[in-house]
mmCIF file of C-alpha atoms in Angstrom:
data_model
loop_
_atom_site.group_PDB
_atom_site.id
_atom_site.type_symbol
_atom_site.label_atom_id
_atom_site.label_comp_id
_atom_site.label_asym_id
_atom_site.label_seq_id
_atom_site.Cartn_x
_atom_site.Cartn_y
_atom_site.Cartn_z
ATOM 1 C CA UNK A 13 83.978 -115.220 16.308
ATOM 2 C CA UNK A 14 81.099 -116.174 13.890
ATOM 3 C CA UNK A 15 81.567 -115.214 10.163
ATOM 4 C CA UNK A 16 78.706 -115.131 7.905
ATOM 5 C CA UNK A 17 79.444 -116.960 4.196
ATOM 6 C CA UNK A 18 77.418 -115.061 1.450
ATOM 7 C CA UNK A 19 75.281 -116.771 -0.467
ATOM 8 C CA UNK A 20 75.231 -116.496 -4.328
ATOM 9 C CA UNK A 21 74.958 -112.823 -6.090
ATOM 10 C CA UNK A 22 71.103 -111.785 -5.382
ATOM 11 C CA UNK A 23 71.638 -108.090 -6.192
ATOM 12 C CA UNK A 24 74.299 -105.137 -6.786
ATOM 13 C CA UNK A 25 73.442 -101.568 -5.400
ATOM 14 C CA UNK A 26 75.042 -98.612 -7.005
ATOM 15 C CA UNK A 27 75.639 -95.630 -5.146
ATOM 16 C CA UNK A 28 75.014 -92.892 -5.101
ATOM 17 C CA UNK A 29 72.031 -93.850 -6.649
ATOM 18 C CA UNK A 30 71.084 -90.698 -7.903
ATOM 19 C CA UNK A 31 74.093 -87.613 -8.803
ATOM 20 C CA UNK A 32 73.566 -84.403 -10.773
ATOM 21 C CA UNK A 33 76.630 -83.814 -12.483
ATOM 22 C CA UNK A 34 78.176 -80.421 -14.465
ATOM 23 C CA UNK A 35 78.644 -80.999 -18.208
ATOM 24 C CA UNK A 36 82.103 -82.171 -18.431
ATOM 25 C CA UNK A 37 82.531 -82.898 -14.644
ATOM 26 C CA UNK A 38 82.867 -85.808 -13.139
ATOM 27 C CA UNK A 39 81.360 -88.152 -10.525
ATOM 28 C CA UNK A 40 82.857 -91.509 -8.912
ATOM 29 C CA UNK A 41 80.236 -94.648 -8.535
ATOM 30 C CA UNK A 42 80.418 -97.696 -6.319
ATOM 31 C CA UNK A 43 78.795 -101.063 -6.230
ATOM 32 C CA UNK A 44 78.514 -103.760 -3.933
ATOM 33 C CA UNK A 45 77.013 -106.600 -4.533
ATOM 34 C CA UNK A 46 74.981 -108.887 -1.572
ATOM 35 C CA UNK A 47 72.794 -112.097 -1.491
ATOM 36 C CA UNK A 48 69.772 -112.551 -0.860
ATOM 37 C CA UNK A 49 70.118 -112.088 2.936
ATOM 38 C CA UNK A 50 71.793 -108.893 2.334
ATOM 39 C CA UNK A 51 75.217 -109.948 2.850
ATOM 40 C CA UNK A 52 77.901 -108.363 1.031
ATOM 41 C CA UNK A 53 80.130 -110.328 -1.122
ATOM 42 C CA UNK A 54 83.384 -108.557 -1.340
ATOM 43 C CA UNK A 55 86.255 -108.158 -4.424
ATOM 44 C CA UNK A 56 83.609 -108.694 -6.985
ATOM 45 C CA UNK A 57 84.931 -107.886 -10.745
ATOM 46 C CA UNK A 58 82.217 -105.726 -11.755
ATOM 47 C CA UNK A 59 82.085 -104.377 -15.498
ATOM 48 C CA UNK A 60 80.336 -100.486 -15.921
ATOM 49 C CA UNK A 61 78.454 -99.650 -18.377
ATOM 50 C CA UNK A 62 76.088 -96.033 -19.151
ATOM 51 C CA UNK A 63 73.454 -95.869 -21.634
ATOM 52 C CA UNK A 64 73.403 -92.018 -22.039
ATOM 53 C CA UNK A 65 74.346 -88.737 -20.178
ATOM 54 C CA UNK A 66 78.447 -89.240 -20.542
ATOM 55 C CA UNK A 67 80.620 -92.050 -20.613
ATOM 56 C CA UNK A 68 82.137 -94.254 -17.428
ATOM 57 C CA UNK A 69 85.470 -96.235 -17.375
ATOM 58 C CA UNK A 70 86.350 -99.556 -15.551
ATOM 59 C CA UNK A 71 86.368 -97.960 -12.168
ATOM 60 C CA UNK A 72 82.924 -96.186 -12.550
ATOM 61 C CA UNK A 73 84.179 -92.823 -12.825
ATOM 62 C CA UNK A 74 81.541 -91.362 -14.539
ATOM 63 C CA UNK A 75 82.406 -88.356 -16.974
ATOM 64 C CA UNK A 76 78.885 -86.148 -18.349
ATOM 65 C CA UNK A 77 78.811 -85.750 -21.378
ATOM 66 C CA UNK A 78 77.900 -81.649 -22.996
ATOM 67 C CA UNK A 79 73.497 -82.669 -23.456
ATOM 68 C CA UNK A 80 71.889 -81.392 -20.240
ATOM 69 C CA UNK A 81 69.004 -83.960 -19.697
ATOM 70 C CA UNK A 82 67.743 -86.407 -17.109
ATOM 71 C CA UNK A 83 69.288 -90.115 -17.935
ATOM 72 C CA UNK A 84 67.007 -92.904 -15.432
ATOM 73 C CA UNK A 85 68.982 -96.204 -14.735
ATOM 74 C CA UNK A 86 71.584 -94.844 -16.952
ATOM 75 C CA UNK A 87 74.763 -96.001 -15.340
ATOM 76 C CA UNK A 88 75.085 -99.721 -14.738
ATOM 77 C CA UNK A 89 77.396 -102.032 -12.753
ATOM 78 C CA UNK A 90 76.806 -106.146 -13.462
ATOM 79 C CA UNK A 91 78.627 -108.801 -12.922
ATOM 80 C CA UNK A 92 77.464 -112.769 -13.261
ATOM 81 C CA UNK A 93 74.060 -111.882 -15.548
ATOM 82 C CA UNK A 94 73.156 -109.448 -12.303
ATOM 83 C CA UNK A 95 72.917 -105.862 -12.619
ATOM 84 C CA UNK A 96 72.444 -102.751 -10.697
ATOM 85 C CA UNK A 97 71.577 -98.992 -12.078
ATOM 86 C CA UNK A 98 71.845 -95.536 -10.710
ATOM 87 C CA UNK A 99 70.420 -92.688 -12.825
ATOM 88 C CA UNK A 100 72.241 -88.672 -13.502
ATOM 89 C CA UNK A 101 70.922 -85.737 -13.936
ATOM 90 C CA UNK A 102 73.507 -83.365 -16.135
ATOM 91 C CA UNK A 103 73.389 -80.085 -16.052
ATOM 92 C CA UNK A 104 74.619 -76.942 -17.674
ATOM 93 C CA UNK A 105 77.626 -75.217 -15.517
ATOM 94 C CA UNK A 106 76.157 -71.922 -14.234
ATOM 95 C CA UNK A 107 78.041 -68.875 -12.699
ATOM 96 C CA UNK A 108 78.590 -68.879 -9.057
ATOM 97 C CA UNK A 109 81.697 -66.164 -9.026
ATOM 98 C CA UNK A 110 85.122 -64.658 -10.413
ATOM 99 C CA UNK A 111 88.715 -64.742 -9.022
ATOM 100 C CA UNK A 112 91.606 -62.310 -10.025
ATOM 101 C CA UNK A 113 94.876 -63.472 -10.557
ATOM 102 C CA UNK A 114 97.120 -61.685 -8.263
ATOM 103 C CA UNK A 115 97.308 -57.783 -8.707
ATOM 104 C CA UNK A 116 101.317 -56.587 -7.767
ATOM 105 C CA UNK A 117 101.411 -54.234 -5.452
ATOM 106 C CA UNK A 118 102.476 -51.575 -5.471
ATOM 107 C CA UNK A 119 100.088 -49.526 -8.751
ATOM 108 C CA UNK A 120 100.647 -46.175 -9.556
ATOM 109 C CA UNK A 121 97.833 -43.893 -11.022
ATOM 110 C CA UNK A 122 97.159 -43.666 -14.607
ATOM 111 C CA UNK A 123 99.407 -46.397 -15.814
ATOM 112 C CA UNK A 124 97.622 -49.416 -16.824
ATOM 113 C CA UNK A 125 96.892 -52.641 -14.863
ATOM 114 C CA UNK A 126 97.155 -55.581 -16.195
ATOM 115 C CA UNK A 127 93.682 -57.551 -14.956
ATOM 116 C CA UNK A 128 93.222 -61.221 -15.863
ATOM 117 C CA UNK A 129 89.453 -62.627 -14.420
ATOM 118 C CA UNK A 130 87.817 -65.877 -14.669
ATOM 119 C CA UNK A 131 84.462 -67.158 -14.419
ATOM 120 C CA UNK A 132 83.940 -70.317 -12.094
ATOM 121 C CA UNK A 133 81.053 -72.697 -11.190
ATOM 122 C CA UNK A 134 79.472 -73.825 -7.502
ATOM 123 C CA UNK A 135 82.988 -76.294 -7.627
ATOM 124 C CA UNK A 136 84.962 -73.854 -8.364
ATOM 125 C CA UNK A 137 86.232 -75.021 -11.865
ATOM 126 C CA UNK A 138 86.442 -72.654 -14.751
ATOM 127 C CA UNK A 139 83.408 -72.044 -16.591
ATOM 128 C CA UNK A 140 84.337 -72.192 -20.116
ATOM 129 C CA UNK A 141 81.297 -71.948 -21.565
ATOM 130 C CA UNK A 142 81.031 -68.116 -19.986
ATOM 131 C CA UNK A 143 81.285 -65.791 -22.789
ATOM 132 C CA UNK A 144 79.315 -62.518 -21.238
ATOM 133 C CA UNK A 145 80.782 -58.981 -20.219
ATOM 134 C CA UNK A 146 81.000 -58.327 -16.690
ATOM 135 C CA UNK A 147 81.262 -55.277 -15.322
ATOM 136 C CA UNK A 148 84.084 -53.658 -13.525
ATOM 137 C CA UNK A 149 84.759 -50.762 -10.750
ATOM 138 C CA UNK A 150 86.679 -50.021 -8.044
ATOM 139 C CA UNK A 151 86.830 -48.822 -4.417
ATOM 140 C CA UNK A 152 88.513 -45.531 -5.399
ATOM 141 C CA UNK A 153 85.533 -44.231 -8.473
ATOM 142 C CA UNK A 154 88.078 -44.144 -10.971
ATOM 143 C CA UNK A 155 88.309 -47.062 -13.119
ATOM 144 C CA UNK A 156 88.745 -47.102 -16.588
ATOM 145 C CA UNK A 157 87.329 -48.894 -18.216
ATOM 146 C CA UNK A 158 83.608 -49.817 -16.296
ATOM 147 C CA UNK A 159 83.426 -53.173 -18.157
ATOM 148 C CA UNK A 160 85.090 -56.107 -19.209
ATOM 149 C CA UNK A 161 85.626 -56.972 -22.562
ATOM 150 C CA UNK A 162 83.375 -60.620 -23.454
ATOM 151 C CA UNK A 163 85.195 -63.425 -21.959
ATOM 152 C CA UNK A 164 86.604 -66.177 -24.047
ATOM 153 C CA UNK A 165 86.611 -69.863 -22.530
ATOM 154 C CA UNK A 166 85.801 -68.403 -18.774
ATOM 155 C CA UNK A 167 88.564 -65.785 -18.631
ATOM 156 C CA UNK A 168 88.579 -62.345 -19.538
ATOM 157 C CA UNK A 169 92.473 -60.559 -19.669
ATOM 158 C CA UNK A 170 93.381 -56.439 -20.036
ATOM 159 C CA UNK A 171 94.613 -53.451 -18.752
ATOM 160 C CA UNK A 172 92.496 -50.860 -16.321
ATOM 161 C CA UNK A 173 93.672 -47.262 -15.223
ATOM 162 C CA UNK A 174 92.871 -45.553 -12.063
ATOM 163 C CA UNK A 175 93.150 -42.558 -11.639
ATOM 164 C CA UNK A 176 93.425 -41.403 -8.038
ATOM 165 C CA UNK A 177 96.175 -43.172 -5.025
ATOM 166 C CA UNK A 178 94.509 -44.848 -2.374
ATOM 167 C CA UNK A 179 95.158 -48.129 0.321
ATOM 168 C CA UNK A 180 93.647 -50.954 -0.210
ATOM 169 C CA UNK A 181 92.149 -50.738 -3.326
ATOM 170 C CA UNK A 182 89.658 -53.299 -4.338
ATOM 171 C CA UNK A 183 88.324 -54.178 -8.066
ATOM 172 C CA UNK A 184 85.068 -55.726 -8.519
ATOM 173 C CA UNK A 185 83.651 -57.701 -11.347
ATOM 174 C CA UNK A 186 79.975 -58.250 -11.236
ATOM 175 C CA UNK A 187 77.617 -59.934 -13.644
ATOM 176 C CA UNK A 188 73.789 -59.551 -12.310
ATOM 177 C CA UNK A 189 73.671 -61.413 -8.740
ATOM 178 C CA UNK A 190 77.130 -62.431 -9.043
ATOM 179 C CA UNK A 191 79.517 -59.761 -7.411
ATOM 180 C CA UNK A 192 83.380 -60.895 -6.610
ATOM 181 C CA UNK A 193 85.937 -58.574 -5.440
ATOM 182 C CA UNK A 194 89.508 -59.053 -6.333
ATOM 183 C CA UNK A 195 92.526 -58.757 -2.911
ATOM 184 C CA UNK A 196 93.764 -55.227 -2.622
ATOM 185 C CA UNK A 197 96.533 -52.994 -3.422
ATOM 186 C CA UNK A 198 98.371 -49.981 -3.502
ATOM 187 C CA UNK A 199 97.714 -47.354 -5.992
ATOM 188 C CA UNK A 200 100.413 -44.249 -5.669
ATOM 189 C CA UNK A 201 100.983 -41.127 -7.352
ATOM 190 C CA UNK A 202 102.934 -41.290 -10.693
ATOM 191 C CA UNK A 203 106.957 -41.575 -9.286
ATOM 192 C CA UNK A 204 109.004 -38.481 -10.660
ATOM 193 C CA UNK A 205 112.194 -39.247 -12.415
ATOM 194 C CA UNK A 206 114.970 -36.143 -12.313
ATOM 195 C CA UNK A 207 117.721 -36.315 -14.809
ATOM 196 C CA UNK A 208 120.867 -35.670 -12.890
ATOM 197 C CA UNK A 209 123.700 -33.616 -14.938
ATOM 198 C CA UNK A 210 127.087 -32.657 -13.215
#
């Protein structure tokens, strides 16, 4: 078996060498560094560096900063005087859709529901930079209120009413485009209580 000895550091490549990251979010980088016969030389030490768009530790996990903006070369791994770049593109978390947090089952009509909603990107982290009103209905016509109140830090709590029983009731929050529909439930007449005397 013929092994191939590396010659001294030509080069390090960064990968990916491009990554368009959510403000906040975060994206792992790699290097490997080869000679000038593009063999890799393994274990190397290297030391990261980023010149704008977030901030990168020892590992090269990258963290974007909150500046949307296009940063060229920005991240850097080096090691020996020999240096390698990738470049980020940060951009601002946009809506993609809203999950419920579980609705008990059964509801019964005209008491209120306690709702809680929150507003989540493409990766489905919390988008706490939403702030909007959504609006709200449900499969039966009867929901009270039609809209949510403005969200605060992605998530939007309170209480609905509806007023007639069904099976399977859905909510669903919508915001333009973006239309999610929360797991459904039982809504059932109001239970009579009888006070029992002897």
């Amino acid at each position: 078996m013929n092994y191939t000895l590396a010659g001294p550091l030509d080069h390090i490549d960064v990968s990916p060498a491009s990554a368009t990251v959510a403000t906040g979010g975060t994206q792992q980088f790699i290097a490997q560094g080869y000679d000038a016969d593009e063999n890799p030389i393994p274990n190397l030490p290297f030391t990261w560096s980023v010149s704008g768009g977030g901030t990168i530790d020892g590992s090269g996990l990258f963290t974007a900063g909150l500046t949307p903006g296009t940063y060229a070369g920005a991240v850097e791994a080096s090691f020996g005087g020999v240096s390698g770049t990738a470049s980020v593109e940060v951009v601002a978390p946009a809506l993609d859709h809203f999950t419920f947090e579980p609705i008990a089952s059964p509801q019964y009509i005209d008491i209120p529901i306690p709702v809680t909603i929150t507003a989540r990107d493409i990766s489905g982290n919390p988008l706490a930079g939403y702030f909007g009103v959504a609006a709200l209905s449900d499969s039966t016509g009867t929901l009270d209120p039609t809209t949510t109140g403005s969200f605060s830090g992605g998530m939007w709590a309170g209480e609905v009413t509806i007023s007639q029983p069904a099976h399977d009731v859905t909510l669903t929050v919508s915001d333009g485009a973006v239309i999610s529909t929360s797991p459904p439930f039982e809504v059932l007449p109001t239970p009579m209580f009888y006070e029992v005397t002897s």
